XYZ file of C-alpha atoms in Angstrom:
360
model
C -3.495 -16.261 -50.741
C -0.082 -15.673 -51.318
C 2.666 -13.103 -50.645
C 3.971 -10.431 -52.991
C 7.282 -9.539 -51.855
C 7.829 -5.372 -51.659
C 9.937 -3.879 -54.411
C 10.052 -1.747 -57.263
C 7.953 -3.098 -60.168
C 6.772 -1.421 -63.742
C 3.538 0.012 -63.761
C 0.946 1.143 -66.590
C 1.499 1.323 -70.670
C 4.768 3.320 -70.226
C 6.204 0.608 -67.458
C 6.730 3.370 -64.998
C 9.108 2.005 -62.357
C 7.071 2.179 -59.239
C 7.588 1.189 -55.073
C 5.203 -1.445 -53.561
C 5.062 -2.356 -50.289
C 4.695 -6.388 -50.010
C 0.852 -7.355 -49.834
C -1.403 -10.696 -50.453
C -2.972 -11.267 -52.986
C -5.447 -14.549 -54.124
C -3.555 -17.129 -56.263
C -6.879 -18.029 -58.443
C -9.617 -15.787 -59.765
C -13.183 -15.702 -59.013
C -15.024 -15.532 -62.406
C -18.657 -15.085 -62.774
C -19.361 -19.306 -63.060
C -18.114 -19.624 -59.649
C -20.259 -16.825 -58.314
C -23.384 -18.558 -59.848
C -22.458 -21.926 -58.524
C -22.008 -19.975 -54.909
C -25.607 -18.361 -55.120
C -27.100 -21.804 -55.770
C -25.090 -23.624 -53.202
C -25.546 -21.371 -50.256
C -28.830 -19.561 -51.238
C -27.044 -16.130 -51.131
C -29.442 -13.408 -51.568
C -28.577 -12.214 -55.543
C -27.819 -8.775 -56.391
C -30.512 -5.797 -56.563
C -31.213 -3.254 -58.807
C -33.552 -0.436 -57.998
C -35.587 2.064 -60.001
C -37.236 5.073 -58.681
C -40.155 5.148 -61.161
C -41.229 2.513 -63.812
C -38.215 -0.127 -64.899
C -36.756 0.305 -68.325
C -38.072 -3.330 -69.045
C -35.574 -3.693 -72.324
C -32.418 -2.402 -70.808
C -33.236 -4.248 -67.324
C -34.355 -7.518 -68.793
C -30.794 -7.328 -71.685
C -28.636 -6.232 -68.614
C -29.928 -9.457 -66.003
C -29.937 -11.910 -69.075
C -26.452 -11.143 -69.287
C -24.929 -11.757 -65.603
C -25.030 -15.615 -64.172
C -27.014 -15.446 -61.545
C -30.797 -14.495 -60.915
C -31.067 -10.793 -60.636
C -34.457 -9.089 -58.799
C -35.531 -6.029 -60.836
C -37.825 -3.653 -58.404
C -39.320 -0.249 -59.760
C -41.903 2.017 -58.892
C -40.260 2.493 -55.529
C -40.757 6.198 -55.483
C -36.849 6.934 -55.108
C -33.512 5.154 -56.792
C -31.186 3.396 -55.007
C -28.524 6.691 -56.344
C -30.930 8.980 -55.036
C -31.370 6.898 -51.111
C -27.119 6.148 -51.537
C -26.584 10.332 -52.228
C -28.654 11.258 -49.071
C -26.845 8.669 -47.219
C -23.789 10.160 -48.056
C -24.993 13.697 -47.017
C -26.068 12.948 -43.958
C -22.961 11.328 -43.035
C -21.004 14.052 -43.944
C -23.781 15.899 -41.897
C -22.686 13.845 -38.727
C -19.272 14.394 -38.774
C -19.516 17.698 -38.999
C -21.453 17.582 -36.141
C -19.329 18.563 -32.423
C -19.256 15.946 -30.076
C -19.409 13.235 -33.000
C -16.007 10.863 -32.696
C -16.692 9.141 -35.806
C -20.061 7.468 -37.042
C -20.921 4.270 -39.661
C -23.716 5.309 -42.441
C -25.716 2.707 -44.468
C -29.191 2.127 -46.084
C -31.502 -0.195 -46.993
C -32.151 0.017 -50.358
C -35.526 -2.357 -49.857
C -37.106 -0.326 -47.052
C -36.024 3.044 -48.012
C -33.948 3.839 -44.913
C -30.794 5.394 -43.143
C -29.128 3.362 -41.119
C -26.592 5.495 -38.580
C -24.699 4.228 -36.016
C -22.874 7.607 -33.869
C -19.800 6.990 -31.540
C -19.644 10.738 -29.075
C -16.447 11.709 -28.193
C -15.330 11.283 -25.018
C -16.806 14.142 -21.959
C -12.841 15.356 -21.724
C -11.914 15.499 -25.198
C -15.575 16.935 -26.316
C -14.858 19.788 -23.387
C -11.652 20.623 -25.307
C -13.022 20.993 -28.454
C -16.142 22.656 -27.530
C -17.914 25.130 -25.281
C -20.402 22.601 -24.365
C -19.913 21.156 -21.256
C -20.274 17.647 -21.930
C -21.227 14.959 -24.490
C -24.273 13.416 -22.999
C -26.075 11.026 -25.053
C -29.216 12.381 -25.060
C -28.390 16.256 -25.767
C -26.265 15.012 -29.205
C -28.875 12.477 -29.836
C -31.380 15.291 -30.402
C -28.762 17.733 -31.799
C -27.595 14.450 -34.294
C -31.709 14.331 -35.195
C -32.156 18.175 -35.740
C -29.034 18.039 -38.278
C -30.765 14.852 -40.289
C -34.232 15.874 -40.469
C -35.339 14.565 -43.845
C -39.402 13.943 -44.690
C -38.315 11.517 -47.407
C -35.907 8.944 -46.543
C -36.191 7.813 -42.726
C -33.411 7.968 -40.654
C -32.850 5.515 -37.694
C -29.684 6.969 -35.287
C -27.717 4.671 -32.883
C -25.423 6.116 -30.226
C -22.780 4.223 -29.053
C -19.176 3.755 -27.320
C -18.741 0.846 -29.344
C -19.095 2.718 -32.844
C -15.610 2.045 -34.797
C -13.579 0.191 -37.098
C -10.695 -1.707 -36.762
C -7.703 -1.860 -39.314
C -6.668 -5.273 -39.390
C -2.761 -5.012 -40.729
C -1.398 -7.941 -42.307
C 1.917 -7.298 -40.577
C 4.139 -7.666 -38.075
C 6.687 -5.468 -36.594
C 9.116 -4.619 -34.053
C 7.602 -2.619 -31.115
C 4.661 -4.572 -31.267
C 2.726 -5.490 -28.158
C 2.533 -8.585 -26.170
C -0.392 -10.279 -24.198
C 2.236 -11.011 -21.457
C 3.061 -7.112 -20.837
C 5.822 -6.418 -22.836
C 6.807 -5.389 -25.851
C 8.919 -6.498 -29.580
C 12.293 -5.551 -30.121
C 12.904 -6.001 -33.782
C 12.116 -8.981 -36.471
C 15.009 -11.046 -37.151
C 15.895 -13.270 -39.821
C 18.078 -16.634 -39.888
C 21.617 -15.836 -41.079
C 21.705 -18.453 -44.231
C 17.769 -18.993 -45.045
C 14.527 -16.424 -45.261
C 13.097 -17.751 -41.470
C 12.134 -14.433 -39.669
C 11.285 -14.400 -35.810
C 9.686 -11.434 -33.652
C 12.893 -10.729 -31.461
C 11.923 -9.687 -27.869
C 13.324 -10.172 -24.332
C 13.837 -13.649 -23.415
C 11.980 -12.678 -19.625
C 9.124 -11.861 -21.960
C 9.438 -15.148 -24.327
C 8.419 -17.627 -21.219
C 5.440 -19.033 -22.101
C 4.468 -21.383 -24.818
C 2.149 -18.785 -26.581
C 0.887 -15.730 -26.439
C -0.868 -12.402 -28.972
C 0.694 -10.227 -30.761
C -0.881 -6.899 -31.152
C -0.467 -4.016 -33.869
C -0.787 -0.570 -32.645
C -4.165 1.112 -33.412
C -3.521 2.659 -36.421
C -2.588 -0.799 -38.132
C -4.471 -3.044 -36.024
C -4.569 -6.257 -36.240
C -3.080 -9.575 -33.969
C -1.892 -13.182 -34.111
C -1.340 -15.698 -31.560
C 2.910 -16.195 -31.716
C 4.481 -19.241 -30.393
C 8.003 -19.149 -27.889
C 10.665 -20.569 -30.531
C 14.097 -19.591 -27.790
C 14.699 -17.827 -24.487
C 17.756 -16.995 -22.855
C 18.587 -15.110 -19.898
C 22.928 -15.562 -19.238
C 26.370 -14.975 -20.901
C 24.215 -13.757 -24.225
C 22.042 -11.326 -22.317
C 18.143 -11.221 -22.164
C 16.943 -11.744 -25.057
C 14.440 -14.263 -27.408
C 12.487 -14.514 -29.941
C 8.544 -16.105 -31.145
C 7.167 -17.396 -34.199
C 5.971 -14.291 -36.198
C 2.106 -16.192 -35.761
C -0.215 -15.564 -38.942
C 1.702 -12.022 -40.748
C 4.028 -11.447 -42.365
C 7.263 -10.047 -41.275
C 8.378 -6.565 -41.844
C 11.797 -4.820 -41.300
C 10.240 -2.097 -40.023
C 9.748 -1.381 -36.161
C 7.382 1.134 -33.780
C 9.534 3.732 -32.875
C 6.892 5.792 -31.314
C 3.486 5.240 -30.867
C 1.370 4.262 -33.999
C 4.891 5.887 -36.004
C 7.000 3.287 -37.746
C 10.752 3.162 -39.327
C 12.555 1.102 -41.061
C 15.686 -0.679 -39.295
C 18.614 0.458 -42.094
C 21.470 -1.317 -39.857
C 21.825 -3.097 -36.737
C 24.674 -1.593 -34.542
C 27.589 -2.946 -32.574
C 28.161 -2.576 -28.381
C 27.446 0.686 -28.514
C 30.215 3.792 -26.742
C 29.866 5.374 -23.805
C 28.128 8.669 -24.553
C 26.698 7.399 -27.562
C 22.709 8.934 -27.745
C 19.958 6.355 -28.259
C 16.776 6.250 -28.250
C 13.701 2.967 -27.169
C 10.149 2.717 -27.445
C 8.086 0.587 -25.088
C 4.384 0.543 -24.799
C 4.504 2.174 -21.572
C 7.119 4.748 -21.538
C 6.652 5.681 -25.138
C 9.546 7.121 -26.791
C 12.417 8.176 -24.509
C 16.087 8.893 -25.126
C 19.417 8.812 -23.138
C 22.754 8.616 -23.656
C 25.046 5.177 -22.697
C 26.429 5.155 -19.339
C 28.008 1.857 -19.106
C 28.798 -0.367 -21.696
C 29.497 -4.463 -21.642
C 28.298 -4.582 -18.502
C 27.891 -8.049 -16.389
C 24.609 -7.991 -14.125
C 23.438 -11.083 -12.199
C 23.299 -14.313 -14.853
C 23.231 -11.429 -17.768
C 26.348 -10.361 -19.396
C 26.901 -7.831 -22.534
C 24.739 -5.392 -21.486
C 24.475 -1.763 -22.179
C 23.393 0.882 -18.959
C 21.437 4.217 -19.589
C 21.380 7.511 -18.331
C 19.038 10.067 -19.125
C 16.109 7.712 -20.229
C 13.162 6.815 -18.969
C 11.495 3.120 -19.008
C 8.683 1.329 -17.071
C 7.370 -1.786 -16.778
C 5.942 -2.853 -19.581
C 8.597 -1.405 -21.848
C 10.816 -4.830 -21.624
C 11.467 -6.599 -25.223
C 11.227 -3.189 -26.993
C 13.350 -1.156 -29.508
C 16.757 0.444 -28.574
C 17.746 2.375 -31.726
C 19.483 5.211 -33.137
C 17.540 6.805 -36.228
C 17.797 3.529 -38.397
C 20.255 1.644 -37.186
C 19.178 -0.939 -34.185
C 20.888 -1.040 -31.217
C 19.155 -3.720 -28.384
C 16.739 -4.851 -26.882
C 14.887 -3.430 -23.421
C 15.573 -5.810 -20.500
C 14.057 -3.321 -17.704
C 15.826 -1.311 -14.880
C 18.956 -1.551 -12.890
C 19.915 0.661 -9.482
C 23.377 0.557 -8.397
C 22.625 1.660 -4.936
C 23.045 5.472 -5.502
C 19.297 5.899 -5.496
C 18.956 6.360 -9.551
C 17.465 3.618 -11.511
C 18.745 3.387 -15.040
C 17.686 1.870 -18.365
C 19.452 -1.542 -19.403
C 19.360 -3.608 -22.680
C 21.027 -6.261 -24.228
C 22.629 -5.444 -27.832
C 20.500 -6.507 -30.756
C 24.087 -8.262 -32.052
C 24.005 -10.949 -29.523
C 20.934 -12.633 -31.444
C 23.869 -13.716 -33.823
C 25.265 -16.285 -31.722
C 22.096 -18.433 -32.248
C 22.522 -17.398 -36.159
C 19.975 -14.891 -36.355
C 19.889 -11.167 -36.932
C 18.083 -7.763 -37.407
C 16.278 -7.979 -40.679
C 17.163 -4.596 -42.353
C 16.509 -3.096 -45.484
């Protein structure tokens, strides 16, 4: 496969000038020959059609003579396979609508003439919330779930489980990101004078060879990310890993499953100046600058908070101001008054190994 960059492109007869976002897309096509050669190589069951009552042998026998591969024509089943896929549908609708129902998965078999459902229950403290019932024990919504689907004609088998989902798989990566070693991305970055991008981060939290890089849940999604550089001194705390298996994006997590785009990457910021970070701890939380340039240990350039709130966890994430990027989280500092305060080194210092925020 192979990436389409994002951009504005012209769309339809009247080349309507339209925004994509970047995506993947297969460089060569699959035509019908090399689905018939991939039937008889692997012995992949061929496509079905059902009928409910007796075939309509012309139409049937015209319509499989025409496709490449061996098609099985079954009738006299009693239903059609629009008639099993229509109550399928209803009864999913049926079992979301039930209370106590998270989400659920609805198939059928169009051979045996069945309902396949698989049920996830919401959790006993969220179900609670949203309900006067007291809790979501699997039995009581089992039998509830079975009430709601009774049907004489198609069978319905039900399945209730925790482990009922889905999950996205984004072909991305961004800043704000989480990593396997506790911490979190700061912002991509991208070499000054070619198109290399890097996952910037903390350099504390760039220490070991590899590690995964995980989406948040609404994108989903990881990739195992190699340490390219890690420094902790006279440029700060900061590094940066290979960006793994995605693609890069200039966009970063600035709250929880909510993403931005970085617009501009900002200088040492003022004292007084407001700013906000996200780590996968803390969340979002926002402060004002203290200190500014600030020399602590080995680390020098940094940037002190007041008013914030971070945790472990947090390091490696997203200091930013609406669009504009600001630094990245190093962790907490005291200065003996009994009040621990935010500290980051500036996203700018990444240009002194010729790197910098990749913005839009």
């Amino acid at each position: 496969m192979t990436l389409v960059e994002e951009g504005i492109y012209l769309s339809g007869p009247d080349n309507r000038s339209v925004w994509l976002d970047s995506y993947l897309i297969d460089v060569y096509p699959t035509t019908n020959e090399d689905y018939a050669r991939f039937v008889h190589a692997t012995g992949h069951r061929p496509p079905q059609h059902g009928h409910g009552g007796r075939c309509p042998v012309t139409e049937a026998i015209d319509l499989a003579s025409s496709l490449p591969v061996p098609v099985e024509i079954v009738g006299n089943r009693g239903f059609s396979e629009a008639e099993l896929a229509a109550a399928a549908d209803e009864s999913h609708s049926t079992l979301l609508a039930q209370s106590g129902v998270d989400t659920a998965i609805t198939a059928y078999d169009v051979r045996l003439g069945t309902i396949e459902a698989w049920v996830k229950p919401l959790p006993a403290s969220e179900f609670s919330a949203r309900s006067s019932v007291a809790t979501a024990a699997t039995p009581e919504l089992a039998a509830r779930v079975e009430d709601a689907l009774g049907t004489d004609r198609f069978p319905i088998n039900i399945v209730i489980s925790d482990q009922v989902g889905i999950e996205q798989q984004d072909g991305y990566i961004r800043g704000g990101g989480l990593l396997s070693v506790g911490c979190t991305t700061g912002f991509n970055l991208k070499y000054l004078t070619s198109d290399t991008k890097r996952s910037g981060t903390a350099g504390h939290c760039t220490k070991v060879s590899s590690q995964t890089y995980s989406n948040h849940s609404t994108a989903g999604g990881s990739t195992t990310v190699s340490k390219i550089w890690s420094h902790q001194g006279s440029w700060g705390d900061i590094g940066y890993n290979s960006t793994g298996s995605k693609a890069a994006t200039r966009t970063f997590y600035h709250d929880t499953n909510a993403t931005r785009y970085a617009d501009a990457r900002g200088a040492m910021p003022s004292t007084g100046t407001s700013i906000c970070h996200y780590g996968r701890t803390s969340g979002k939380s926002c402060g004002t600058v203290k200190y500014r340039n600030v020399s602590i240990g080995s680390l020098q350039h940094m940037v002190v908070m007041s008013g914030a709130t971070c945790k472990g966890g947090d390091s490696g994430g997203p200091w930013y101001s609406g669009g504009t990027a600001y630094g990245i989280h190093t962790g907490l500092t005291n200065y003996g008054d009994g009040n621990n305060r935010c500290v980051f080194a500036p996203a700018y210092l990444f240009q002194n190994r010729s790197y910098d925020v990749w913005t839009r």
